[in-house]
Each structure stands twice: as structure tokens, then as C-alpha cells.
mmCIF file of C-alpha atoms and ligand atoms in Angstrom:
data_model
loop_
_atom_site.group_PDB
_atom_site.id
_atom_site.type_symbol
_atom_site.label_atom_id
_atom_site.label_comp_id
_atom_site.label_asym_id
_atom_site.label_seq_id
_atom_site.Cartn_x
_atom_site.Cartn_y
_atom_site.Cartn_z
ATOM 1 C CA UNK A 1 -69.855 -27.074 24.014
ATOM 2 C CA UNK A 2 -71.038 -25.699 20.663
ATOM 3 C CA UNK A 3 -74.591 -23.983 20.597
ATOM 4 C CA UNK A 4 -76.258 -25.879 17.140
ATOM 5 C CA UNK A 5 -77.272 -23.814 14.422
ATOM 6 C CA UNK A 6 -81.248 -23.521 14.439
ATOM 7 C CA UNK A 7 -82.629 -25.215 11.688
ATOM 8 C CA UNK A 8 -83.952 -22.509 8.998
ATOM 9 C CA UNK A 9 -87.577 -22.402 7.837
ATOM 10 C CA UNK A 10 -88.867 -25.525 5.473
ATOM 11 C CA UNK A 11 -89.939 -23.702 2.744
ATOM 12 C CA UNK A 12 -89.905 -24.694 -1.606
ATOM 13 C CA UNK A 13 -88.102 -22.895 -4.360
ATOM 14 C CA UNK A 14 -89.895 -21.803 -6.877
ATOM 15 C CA UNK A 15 -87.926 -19.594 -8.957
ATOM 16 C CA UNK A 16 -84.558 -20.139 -9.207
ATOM 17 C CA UNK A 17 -82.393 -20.392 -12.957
ATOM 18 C CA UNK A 18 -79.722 -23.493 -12.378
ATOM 19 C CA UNK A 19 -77.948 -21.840 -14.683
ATOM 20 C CA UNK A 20 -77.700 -18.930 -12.315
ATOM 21 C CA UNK A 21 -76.255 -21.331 -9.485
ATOM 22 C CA UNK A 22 -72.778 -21.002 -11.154
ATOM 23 C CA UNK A 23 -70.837 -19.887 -9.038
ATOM 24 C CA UNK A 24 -67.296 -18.015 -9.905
ATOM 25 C CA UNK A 25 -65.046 -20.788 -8.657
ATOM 26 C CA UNK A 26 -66.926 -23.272 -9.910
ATOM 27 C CA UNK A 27 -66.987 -21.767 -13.614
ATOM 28 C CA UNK A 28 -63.522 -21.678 -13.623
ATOM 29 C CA UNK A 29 -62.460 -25.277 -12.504
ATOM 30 C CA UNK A 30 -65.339 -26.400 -15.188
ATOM 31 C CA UNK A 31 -63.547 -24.117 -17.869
ATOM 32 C CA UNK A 32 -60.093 -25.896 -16.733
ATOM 33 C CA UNK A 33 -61.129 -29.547 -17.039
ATOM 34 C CA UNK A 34 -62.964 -28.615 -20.493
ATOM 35 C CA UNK A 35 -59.978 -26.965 -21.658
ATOM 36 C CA UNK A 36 -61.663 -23.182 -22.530
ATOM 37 C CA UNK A 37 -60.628 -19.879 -21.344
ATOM 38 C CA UNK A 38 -62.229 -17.150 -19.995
ATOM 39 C CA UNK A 39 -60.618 -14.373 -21.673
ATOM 40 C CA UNK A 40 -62.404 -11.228 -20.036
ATOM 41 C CA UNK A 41 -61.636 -12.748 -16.797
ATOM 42 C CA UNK A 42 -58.831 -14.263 -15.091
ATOM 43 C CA UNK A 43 -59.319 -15.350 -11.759
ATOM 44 C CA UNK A 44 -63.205 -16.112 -9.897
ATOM 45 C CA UNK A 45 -62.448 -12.579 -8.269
ATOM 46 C CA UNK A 46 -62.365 -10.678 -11.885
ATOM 47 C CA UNK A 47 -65.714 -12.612 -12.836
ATOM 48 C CA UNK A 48 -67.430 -11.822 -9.239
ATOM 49 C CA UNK A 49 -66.442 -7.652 -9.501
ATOM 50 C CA UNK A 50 -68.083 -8.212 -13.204
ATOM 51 C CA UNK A 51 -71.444 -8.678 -11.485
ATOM 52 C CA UNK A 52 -72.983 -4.723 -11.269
ATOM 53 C CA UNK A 53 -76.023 -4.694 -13.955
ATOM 54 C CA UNK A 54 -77.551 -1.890 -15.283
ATOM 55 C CA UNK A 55 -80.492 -3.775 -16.229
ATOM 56 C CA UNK A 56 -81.735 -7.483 -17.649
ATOM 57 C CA UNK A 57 -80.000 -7.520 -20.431
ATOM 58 C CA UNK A 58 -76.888 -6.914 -18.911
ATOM 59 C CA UNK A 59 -77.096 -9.658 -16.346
ATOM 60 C CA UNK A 60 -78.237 -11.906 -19.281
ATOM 61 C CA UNK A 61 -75.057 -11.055 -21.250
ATOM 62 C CA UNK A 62 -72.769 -12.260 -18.480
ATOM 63 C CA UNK A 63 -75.571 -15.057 -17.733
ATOM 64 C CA UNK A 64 -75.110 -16.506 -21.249
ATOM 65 C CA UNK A 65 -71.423 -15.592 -21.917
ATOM 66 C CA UNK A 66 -70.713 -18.303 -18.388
ATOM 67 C CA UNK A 67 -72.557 -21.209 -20.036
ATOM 68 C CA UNK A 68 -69.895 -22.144 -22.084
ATOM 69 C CA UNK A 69 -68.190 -23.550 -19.372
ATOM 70 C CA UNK A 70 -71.063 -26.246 -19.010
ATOM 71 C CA UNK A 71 -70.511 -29.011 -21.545
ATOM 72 C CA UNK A 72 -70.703 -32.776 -20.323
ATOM 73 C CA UNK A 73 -72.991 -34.285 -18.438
ATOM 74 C CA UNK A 74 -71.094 -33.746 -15.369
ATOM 75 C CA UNK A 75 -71.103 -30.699 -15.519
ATOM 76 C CA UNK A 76 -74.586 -30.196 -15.073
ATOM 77 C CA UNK A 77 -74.610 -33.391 -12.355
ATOM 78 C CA UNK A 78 -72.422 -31.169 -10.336
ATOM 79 C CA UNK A 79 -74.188 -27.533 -11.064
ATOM 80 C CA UNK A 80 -77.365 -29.239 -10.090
ATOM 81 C CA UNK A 81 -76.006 -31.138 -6.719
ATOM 82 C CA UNK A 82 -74.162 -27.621 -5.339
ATOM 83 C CA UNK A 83 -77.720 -25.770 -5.776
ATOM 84 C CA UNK A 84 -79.231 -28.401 -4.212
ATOM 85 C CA UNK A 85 -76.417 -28.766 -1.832
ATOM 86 C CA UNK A 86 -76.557 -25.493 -1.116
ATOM 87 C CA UNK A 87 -80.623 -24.620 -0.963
ATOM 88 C CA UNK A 88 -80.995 -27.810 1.425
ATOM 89 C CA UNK A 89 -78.604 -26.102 4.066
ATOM 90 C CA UNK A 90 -81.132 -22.728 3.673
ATOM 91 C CA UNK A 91 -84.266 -24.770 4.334
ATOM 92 C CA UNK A 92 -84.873 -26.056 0.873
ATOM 93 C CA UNK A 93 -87.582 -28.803 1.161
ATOM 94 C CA UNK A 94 -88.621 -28.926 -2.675
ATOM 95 C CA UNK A 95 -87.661 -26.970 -5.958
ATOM 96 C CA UNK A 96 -89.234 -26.366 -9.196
ATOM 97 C CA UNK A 97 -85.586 -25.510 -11.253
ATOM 98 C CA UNK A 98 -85.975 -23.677 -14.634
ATOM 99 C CA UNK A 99 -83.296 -24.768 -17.148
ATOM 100 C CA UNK A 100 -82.178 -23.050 -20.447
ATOM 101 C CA UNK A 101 -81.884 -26.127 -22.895
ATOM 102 C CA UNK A 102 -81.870 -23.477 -26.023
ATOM 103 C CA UNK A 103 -78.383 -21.698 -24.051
ATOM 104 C CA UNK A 104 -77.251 -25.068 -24.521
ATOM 105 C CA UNK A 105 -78.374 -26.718 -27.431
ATOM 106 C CA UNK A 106 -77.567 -23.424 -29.570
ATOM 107 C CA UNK A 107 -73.894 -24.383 -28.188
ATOM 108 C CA UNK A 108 -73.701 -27.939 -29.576
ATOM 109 C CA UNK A 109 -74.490 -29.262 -25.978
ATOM 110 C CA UNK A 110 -77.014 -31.945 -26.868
ATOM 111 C CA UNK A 111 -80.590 -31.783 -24.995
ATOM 112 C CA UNK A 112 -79.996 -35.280 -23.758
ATOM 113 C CA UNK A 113 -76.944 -33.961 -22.271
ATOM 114 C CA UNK A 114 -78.270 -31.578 -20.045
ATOM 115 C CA UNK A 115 -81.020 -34.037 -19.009
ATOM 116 C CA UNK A 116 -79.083 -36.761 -18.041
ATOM 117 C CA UNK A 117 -76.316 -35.001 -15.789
ATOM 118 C CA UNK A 118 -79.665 -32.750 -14.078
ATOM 119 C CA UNK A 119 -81.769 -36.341 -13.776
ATOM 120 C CA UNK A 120 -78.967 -37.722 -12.499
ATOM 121 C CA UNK A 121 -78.339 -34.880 -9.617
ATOM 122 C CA UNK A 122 -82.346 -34.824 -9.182
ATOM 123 C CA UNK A 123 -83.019 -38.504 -8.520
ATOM 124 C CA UNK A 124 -80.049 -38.232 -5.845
ATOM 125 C CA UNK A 125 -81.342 -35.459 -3.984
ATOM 126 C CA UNK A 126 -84.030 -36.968 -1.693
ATOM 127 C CA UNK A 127 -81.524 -39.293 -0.332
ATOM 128 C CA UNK A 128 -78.098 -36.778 -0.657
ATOM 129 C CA UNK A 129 -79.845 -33.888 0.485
ATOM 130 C CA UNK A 130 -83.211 -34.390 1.618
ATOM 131 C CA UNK A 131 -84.592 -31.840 -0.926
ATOM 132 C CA UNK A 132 -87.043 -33.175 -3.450
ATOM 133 C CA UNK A 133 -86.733 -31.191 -7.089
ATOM 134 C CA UNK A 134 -88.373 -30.872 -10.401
ATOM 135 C CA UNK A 135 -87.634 -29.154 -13.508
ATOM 136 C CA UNK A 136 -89.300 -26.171 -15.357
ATOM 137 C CA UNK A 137 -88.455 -26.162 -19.270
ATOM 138 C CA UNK A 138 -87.929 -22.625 -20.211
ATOM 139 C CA UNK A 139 -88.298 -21.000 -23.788
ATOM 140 C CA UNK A 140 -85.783 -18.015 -24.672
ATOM 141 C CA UNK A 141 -88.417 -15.649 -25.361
ATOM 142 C CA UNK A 142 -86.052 -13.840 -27.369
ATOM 143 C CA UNK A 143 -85.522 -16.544 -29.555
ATOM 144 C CA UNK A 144 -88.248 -17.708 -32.176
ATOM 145 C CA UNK A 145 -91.713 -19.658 -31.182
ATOM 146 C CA UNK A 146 -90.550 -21.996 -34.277
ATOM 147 C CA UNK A 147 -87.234 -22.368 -32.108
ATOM 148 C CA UNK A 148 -89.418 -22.960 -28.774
ATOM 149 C CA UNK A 149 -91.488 -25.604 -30.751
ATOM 150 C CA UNK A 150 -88.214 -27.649 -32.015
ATOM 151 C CA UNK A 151 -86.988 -27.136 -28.114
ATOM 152 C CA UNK A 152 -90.667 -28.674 -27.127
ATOM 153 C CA UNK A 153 -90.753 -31.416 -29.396
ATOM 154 C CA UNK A 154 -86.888 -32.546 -28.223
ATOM 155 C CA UNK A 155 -87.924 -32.880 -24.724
ATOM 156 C CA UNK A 156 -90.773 -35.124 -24.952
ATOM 157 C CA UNK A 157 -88.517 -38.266 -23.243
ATOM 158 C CA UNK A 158 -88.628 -36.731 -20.308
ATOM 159 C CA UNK A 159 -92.209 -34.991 -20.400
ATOM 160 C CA UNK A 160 -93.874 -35.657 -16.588
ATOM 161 C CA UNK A 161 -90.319 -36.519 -14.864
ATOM 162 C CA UNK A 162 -88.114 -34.685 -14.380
ATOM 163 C CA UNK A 163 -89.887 -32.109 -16.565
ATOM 164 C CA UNK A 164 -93.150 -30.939 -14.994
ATOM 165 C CA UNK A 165 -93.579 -27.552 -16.932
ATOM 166 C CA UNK A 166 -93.062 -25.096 -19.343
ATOM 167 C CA UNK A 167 -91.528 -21.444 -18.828
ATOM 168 C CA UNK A 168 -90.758 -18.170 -20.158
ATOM 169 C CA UNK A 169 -87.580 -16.030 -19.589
ATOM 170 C CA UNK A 170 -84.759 -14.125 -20.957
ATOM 171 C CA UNK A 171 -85.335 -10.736 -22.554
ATOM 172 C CA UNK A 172 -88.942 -9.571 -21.564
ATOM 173 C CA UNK A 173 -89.301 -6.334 -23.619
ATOM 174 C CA UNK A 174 -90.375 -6.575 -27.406
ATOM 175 C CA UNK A 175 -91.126 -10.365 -26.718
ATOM 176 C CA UNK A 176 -94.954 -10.596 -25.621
ATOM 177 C CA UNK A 177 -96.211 -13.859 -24.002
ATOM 178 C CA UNK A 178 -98.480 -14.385 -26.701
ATOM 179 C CA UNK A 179 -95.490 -15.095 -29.402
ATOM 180 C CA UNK A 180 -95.325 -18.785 -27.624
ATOM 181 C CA UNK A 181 -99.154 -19.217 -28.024
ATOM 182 C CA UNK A 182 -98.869 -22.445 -30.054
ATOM 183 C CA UNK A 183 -96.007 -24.059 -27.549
ATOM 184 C CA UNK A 184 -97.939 -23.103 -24.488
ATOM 185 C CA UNK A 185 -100.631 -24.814 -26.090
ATOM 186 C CA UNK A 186 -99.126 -28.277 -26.935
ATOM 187 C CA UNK A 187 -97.558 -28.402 -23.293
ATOM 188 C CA UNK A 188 -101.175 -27.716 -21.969
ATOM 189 C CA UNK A 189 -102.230 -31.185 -24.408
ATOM 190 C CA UNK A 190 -98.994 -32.983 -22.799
ATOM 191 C CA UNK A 191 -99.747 -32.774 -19.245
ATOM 192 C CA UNK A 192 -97.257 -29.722 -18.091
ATOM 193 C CA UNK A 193 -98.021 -27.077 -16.085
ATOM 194 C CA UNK A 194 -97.017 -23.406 -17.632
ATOM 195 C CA UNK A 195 -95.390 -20.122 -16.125
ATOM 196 C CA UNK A 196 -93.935 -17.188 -17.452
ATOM 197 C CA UNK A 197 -91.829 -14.342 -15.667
ATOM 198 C CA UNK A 198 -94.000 -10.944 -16.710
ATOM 199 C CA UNK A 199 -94.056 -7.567 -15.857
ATOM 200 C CA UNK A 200 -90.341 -8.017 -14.088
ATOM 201 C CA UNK A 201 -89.255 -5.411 -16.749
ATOM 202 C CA UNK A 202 -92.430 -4.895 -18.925
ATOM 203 C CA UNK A 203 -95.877 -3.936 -18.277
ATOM 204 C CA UNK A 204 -99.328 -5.318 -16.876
ATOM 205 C CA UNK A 205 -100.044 -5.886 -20.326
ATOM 206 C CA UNK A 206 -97.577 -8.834 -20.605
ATOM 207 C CA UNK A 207 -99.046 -10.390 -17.541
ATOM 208 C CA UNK A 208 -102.712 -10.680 -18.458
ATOM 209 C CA UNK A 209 -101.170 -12.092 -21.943
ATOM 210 C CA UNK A 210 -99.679 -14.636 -19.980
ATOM 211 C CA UNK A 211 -102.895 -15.455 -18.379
ATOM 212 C CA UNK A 212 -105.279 -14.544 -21.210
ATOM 213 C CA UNK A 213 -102.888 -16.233 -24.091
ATOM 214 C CA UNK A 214 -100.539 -18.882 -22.466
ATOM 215 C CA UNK A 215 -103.078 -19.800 -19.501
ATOM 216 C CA UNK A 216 -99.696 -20.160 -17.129
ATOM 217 C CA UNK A 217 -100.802 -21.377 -13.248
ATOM 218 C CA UNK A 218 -98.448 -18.754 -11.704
ATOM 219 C CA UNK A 219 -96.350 -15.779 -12.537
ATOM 220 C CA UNK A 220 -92.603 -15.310 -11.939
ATOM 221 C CA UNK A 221 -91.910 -11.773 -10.988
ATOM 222 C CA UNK A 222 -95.255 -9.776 -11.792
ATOM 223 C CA UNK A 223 -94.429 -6.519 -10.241
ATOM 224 C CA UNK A 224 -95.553 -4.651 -12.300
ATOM 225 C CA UNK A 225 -99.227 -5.878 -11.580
ATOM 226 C CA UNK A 226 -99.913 -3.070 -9.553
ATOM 227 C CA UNK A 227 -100.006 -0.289 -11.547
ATOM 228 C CA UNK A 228 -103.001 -2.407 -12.347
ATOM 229 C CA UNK A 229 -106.221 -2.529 -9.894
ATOM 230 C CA UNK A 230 -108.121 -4.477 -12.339
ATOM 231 C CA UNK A 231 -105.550 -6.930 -12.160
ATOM 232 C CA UNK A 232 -104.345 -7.138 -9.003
ATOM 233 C CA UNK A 233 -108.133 -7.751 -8.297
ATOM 234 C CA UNK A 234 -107.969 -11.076 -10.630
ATOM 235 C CA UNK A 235 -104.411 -12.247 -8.724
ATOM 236 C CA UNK A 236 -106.356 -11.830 -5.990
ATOM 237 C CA UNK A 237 -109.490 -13.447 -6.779
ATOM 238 C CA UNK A 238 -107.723 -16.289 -8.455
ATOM 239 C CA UNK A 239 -105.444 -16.701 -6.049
ATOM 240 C CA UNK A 240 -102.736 -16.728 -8.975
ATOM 241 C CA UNK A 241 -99.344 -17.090 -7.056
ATOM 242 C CA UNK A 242 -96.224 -14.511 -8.000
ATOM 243 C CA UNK A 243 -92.622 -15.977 -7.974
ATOM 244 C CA UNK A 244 -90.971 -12.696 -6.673
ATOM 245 C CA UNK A 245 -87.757 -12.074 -6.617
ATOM 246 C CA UNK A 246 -86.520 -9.194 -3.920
ATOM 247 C CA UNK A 247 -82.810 -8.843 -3.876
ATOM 248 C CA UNK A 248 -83.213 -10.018 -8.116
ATOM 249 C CA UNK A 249 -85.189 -6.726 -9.050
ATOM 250 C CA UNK A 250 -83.019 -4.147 -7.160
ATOM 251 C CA UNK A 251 -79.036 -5.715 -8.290
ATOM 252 C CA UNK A 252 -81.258 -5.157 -11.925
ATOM 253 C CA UNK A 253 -82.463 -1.834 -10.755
ATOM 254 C CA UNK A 254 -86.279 -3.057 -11.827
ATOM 255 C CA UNK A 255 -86.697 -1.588 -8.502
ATOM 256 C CA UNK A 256 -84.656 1.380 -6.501
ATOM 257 C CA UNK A 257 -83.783 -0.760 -3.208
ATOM 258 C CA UNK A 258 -84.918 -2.974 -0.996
ATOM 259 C CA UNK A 259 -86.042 -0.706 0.998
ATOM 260 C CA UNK A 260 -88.441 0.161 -1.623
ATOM 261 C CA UNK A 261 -89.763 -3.148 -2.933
ATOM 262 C CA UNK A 262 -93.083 -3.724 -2.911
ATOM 263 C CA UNK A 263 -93.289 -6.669 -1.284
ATOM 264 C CA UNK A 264 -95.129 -5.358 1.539
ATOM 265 C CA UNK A 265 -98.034 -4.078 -1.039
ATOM 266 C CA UNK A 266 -98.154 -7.067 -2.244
ATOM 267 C CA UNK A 267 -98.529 -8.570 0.145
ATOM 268 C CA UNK A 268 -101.240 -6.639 1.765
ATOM 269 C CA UNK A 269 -103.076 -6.500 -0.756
ATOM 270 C CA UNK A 270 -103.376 -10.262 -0.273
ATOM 271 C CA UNK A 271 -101.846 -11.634 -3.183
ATOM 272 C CA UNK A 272 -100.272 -15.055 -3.024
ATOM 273 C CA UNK A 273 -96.762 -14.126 -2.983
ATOM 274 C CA UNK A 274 -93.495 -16.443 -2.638
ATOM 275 C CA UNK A 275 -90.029 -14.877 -2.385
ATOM 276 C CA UNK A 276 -87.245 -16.554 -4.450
ATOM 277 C CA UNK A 277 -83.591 -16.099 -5.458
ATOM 278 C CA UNK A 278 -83.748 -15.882 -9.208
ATOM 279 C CA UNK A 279 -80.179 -15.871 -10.265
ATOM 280 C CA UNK A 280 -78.202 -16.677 -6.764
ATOM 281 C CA UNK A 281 -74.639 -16.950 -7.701
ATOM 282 C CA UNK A 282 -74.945 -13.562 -9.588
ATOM 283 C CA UNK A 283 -77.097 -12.074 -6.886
ATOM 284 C CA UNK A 284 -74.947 -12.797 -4.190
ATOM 285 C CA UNK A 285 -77.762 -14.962 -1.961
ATOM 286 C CA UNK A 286 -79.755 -18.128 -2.055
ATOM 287 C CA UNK A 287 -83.386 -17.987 -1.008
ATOM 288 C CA UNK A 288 -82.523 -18.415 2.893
ATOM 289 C CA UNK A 289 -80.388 -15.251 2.108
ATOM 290 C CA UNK A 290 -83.354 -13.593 0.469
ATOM 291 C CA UNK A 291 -85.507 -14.155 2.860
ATOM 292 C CA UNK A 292 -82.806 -13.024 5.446
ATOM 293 C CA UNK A 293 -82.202 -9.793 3.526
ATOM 294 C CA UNK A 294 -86.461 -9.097 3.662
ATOM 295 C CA UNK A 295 -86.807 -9.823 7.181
ATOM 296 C CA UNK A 296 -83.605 -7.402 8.010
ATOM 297 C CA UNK A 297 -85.107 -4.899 6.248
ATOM 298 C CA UNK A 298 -87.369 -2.580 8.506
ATOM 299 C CA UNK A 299 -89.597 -1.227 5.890
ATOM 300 C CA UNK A 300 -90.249 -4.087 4.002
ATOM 301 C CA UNK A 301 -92.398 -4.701 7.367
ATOM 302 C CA UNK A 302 -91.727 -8.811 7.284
ATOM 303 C CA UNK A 303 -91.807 -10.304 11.118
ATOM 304 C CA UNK A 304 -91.724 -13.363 12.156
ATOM 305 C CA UNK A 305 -95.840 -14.086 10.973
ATOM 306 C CA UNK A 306 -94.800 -12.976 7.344
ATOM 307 C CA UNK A 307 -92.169 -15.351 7.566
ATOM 308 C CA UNK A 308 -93.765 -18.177 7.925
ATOM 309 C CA UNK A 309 -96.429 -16.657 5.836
ATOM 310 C CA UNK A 310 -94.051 -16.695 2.905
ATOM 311 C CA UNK A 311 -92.841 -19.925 3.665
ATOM 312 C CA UNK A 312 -96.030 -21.962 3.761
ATOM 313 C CA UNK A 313 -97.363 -19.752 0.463
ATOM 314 C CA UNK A 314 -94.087 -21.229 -0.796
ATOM 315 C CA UNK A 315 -95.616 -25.113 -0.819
ATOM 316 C CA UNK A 316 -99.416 -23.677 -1.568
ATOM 317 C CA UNK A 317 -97.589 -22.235 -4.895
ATOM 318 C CA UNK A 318 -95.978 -25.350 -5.810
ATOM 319 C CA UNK A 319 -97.147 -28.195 -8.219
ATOM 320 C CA UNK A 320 -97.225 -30.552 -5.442
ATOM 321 C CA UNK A 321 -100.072 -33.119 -4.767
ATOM 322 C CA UNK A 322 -102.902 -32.537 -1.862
ATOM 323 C CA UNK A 323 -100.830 -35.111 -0.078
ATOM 324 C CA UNK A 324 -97.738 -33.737 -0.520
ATOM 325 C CA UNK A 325 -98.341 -29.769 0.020
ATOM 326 C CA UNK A 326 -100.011 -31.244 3.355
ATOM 327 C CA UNK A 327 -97.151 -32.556 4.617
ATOM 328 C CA UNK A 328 -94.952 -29.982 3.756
ATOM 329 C CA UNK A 329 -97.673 -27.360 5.756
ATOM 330 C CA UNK A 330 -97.437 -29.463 8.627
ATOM 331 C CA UNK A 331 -93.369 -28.397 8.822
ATOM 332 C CA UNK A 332 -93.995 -25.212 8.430
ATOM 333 C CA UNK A 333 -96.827 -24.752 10.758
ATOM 334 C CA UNK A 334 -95.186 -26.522 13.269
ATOM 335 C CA UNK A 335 -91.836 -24.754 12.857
ATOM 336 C CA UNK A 336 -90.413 -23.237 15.598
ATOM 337 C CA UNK A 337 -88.453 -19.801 15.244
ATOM 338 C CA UNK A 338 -85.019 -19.720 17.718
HETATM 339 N N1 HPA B 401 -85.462 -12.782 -16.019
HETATM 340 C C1 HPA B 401 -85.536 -13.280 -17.240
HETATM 341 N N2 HPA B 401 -84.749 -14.255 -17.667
HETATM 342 C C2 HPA B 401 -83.853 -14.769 -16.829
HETATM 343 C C3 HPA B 401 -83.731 -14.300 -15.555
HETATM 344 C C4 HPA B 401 -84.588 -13.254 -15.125
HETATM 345 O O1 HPA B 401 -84.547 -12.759 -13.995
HETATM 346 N N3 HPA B 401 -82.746 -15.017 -14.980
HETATM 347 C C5 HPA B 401 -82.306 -15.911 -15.885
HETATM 348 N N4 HPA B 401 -82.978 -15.754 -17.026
HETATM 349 ZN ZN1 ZN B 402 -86.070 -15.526 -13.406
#
């Protein structure tokens, strides 16, 4: 007789890149039905021993130097089903996805490309995987705001579903929140909700821009809030969830090890914190990983009551309806560790 597998924790995704589901193998049997080479790498293995960063920037390199694999529609049917493939067999209940469409678009890859092969792999997921997903638009920050706006103004078909926000990524430092003040604005008018990773490499400063200037909902990352009182105080008091990222920040040495992370201040200092997977396929983990890798980890102080903790914080941070984050608190709540 085989002993089943205990089910893992229901919990939502609320920071993950799809773009950073791509996995090695994957990449490379895209790259071979698209006719293109990889010429730095020649087999998944090369790509995979590629993945040591020093920092963001380096991941970003690789992250954007992959993409060209992604071309047809597809494509991004298929890179959407494997994450959501994959996060449903971790626990995945519901995602919020961020997408690149400027990675793409700057490529030749048509906006209503991307859209229709990620539609297609959203609308299928309640029924293929039981995992229910949405999509969070996000604006190179390193590109222009007049770039962001053209991105904005391209996406309006699909404004409310699949595409339920805005976001901010890409290459924090030297690109302030407030350079997207006008785009942030005219999603605000259209219905979306707004994010914006600060303070994963940059300062405080960035995150009460994001706040102050962009009026985002939540924060993806925000370490760096607390070398901040004043604003850890406002998290607090506005409940003002953070997207973190554990296993993220230390493979891009924004923090020394996991050991280390300061999850556990956050967390006592009663922020409303979710854990996340960022960039899995370049991080080596999805979220059920993640939260594996913080609950094995002594120091980070995370038993079985920060678990679920984390978990139901997970559906309290998401865009869901009253109805909705109810029932998803209900699994969680009733949720019984093996
Ligand atoms: N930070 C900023 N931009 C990103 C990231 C990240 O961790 N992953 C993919 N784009
Ligand atoms: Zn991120």
C-alpha cells in the first residue's frame, strides 16, 4: 500500500514573474520548434549552472536574454499552464501573475500575442488545475513612462479580465516610483489595482513614493522598510501587505542568507507579510518550496502557527472579493498539518 502525499497548505501567489517560470528544458525545446539558438548555452544543464547572480541586474540579464525563446501564442499557453501546473501541485489556490509585455513587444512579439496564449492557459485553469489566476501588467521601470503609457494604452482590451492591475519591476535603482506617476494614474481612472516591488534593492524612500506617488494597494518586496520606524509604523497601521520574496533576496544577495532574512522582524513587528517565489525557475523553488525552505530554517523562527499565518495573509493580500477571500480562509483555517 502507498502512504498518500498530504495535501500542502491552500494558500495564493502573489508575486511570481511568468516569465521567470521558464524553466531550462523548456527554453530549449521552445528555441527548437522556433528555430533560434542559444549560443552561450548548449544544453538545459549549461543554462541552469548560468544561474549564480551577483545582484538584480544580473539575474535580469539572463531573465531577458531567455525571452527570446517565447514567440507564438503557444508559447505563452504552455509557459502559463506548467506554472500553473506546477503551483497547483504546491498548494496554489489563486495567483495574481505579473507579465513583461514591454520584454515582448520590444521583440516584435505583438501584445495580443502574449494575451491570447496567457488568456487562453488562464481561463483553463479552474477546470485543468483547480487554481484560479489573474494577471498583473508590469511597466519596465527602466524603460521610459512615455514607453509605460504606449504599453497602458495597448492593453485596454483586456482591462478588468484577465488584467486586474498595474506593476512595477525590473531595475529598481536610478528608476524612482514616481517616474510612472501619470500611468499609475490612468490605471487608478480604469479600474486596476496598482503595486510596485520597492526597497528590494533601493531604499525606504522608493517605498513611501510608491505609496505617496503611485497610491499602489501592496508592495512587492519592501525590505528595506525597516530601516524605517516611521514607516514600518504606516505598513502597520495600514495594514499595507508586502509580497516578500525569501529564497529571491539571498540567490540576489539583497540579503546575506536565509538564515538572516528578516522575515521573522517582519513579521513581528506585525506587518502583513506573504512569502512568494519571485523568479522560480531561476531560483530553484516554487512557493511550496519557499515556504518549505522558511519553515526548515531554525532561525527564521516559522512553526507550524506562522505557517498557516502566512498562508491565510496570502488570500487577505489578494484582490479577491469578501466572498471569495472567505472561502479561501475557510481552507486554510480548516487545514490540517500531517
Ligand atoms: N525584481 C525586479 N524585477 C524583476 C524581478 C525582481 O525580483 N523579477 C523579474 N523582474
Ligand atoms: Zn519580482
Amino acid at each position: 500500500m502507498t502512504t498518500p502525499i498530504p495535501a500542502p497548505i491552500p494558500k495564493a501567489e502573489l508575486h511570481v514573474h511568468i516569465e521567470g517560470t521558464l524553466e531550462p528544458e523548456h527554453a530549449f525545446a521552445l528555441a527548437a520548434r522556433n528555430g533560434i539558438r542559444l549560443l552561450r548555452f548548449r544544453t538545459p544543464e549549461d543554462l541552469r549552472a548560468a544561474y549564480v547572480f551577483d545582484d538584480l541586474q544580473t539575474f535580469l540579464d539572463l531573465y531577458y536574454e531567455l525571452m527570446v525563446v517565447l514567440r507564438t501564442e503557444q508559447d505563452f499557453e504552455e509557459l502559463a499552464d506548467a506554472y500553473l501546473a506546477r503551483a497547483a501541485a504546491q498548494g496554489v489556490r489563486y495567483a495574481e501573475i505579473f507579465f513583461d509585455p514591454q520584454a515582448h513587444t520590444a521583440r516584435g512579439v505583438p501584445i495580443g500575442t502574449v494575451m491570447a496564449g496567457l488568456g487562453r492557459a488562464l481561463a483553463a485553469a479552474p477546470a485543468r488545475h483547480g487554481v484560479t489566476a489573474r494577471l498583473i501588467m508590469c511597466f519596465l521601470r527602466d524603460e521610459s513612462a512615455a514607453s509605460a503609457l504606449e504599453t497602458f494604452e495597448s492593453a485596454r482590451p483586456w482591462f478588468g479580465e484577465p488584467i486586474i492591475g498595474v506593476g512595477l519591476d525590473s531595475a529598481e535603482l536610478g528608476n524612482p516610483p514616481g517616474k510612472f506617476r501619470e500611468v499609475f494614474g490612468l490605471a487608478q481612472e480604469a479600474g486596476l489595482r496598482r503595486v510596485a516591488h520597492a526597497g528590494e534593492e533601493a531604499p525606504p524612500e522608493y517605498i513611501w513614493e510608491a505609496l505617496d506617488v503611485l497610491g499602489v494597494e501592496r508592495i512587492d518586496h519592501g525590505n528595506s522598510c525597516l530601516s524605517d520606524l516611521r514607516l514600518v509604523d504606516r505598513l502597520v497601521d495600514e495594514q499595507v501587505p508586502l509580497t516578500v520574496c525569501p529564497v529571491s533576496n539571498v540567490l540576489l544577495q539583497n540579503e546575506d542568507s536565509l538564515y538572516e532574512h528578516p522575515l521573522p522582524i517582519l513579521l513581528d513587528a506585525g506587518l502583513l507579510v506573504t512569502v512568494n517565489s519571485d523568479d522560480p525557475a531561476f531560483f530553484g523553488g516554487y512557493v511550496g518550496d519557499v515556504f518549505d525552505a522558511v519553515r526548515n530554517e531554525p532561525e527564521l523562527r516559522v512553526g507550524l502557527t506562522e505557517l498557516r499565518r502566512l498562508a491565510a495573509n496570502s488570500f487577505k493580500a489578494a484582490f479577491l472579493s469578501d466572498e471569495e477571500r472567505q472561502a479561501y480562509l475557510k481552507e486554510v483555517k480548516n487545514y490540517r498539518f500531517a
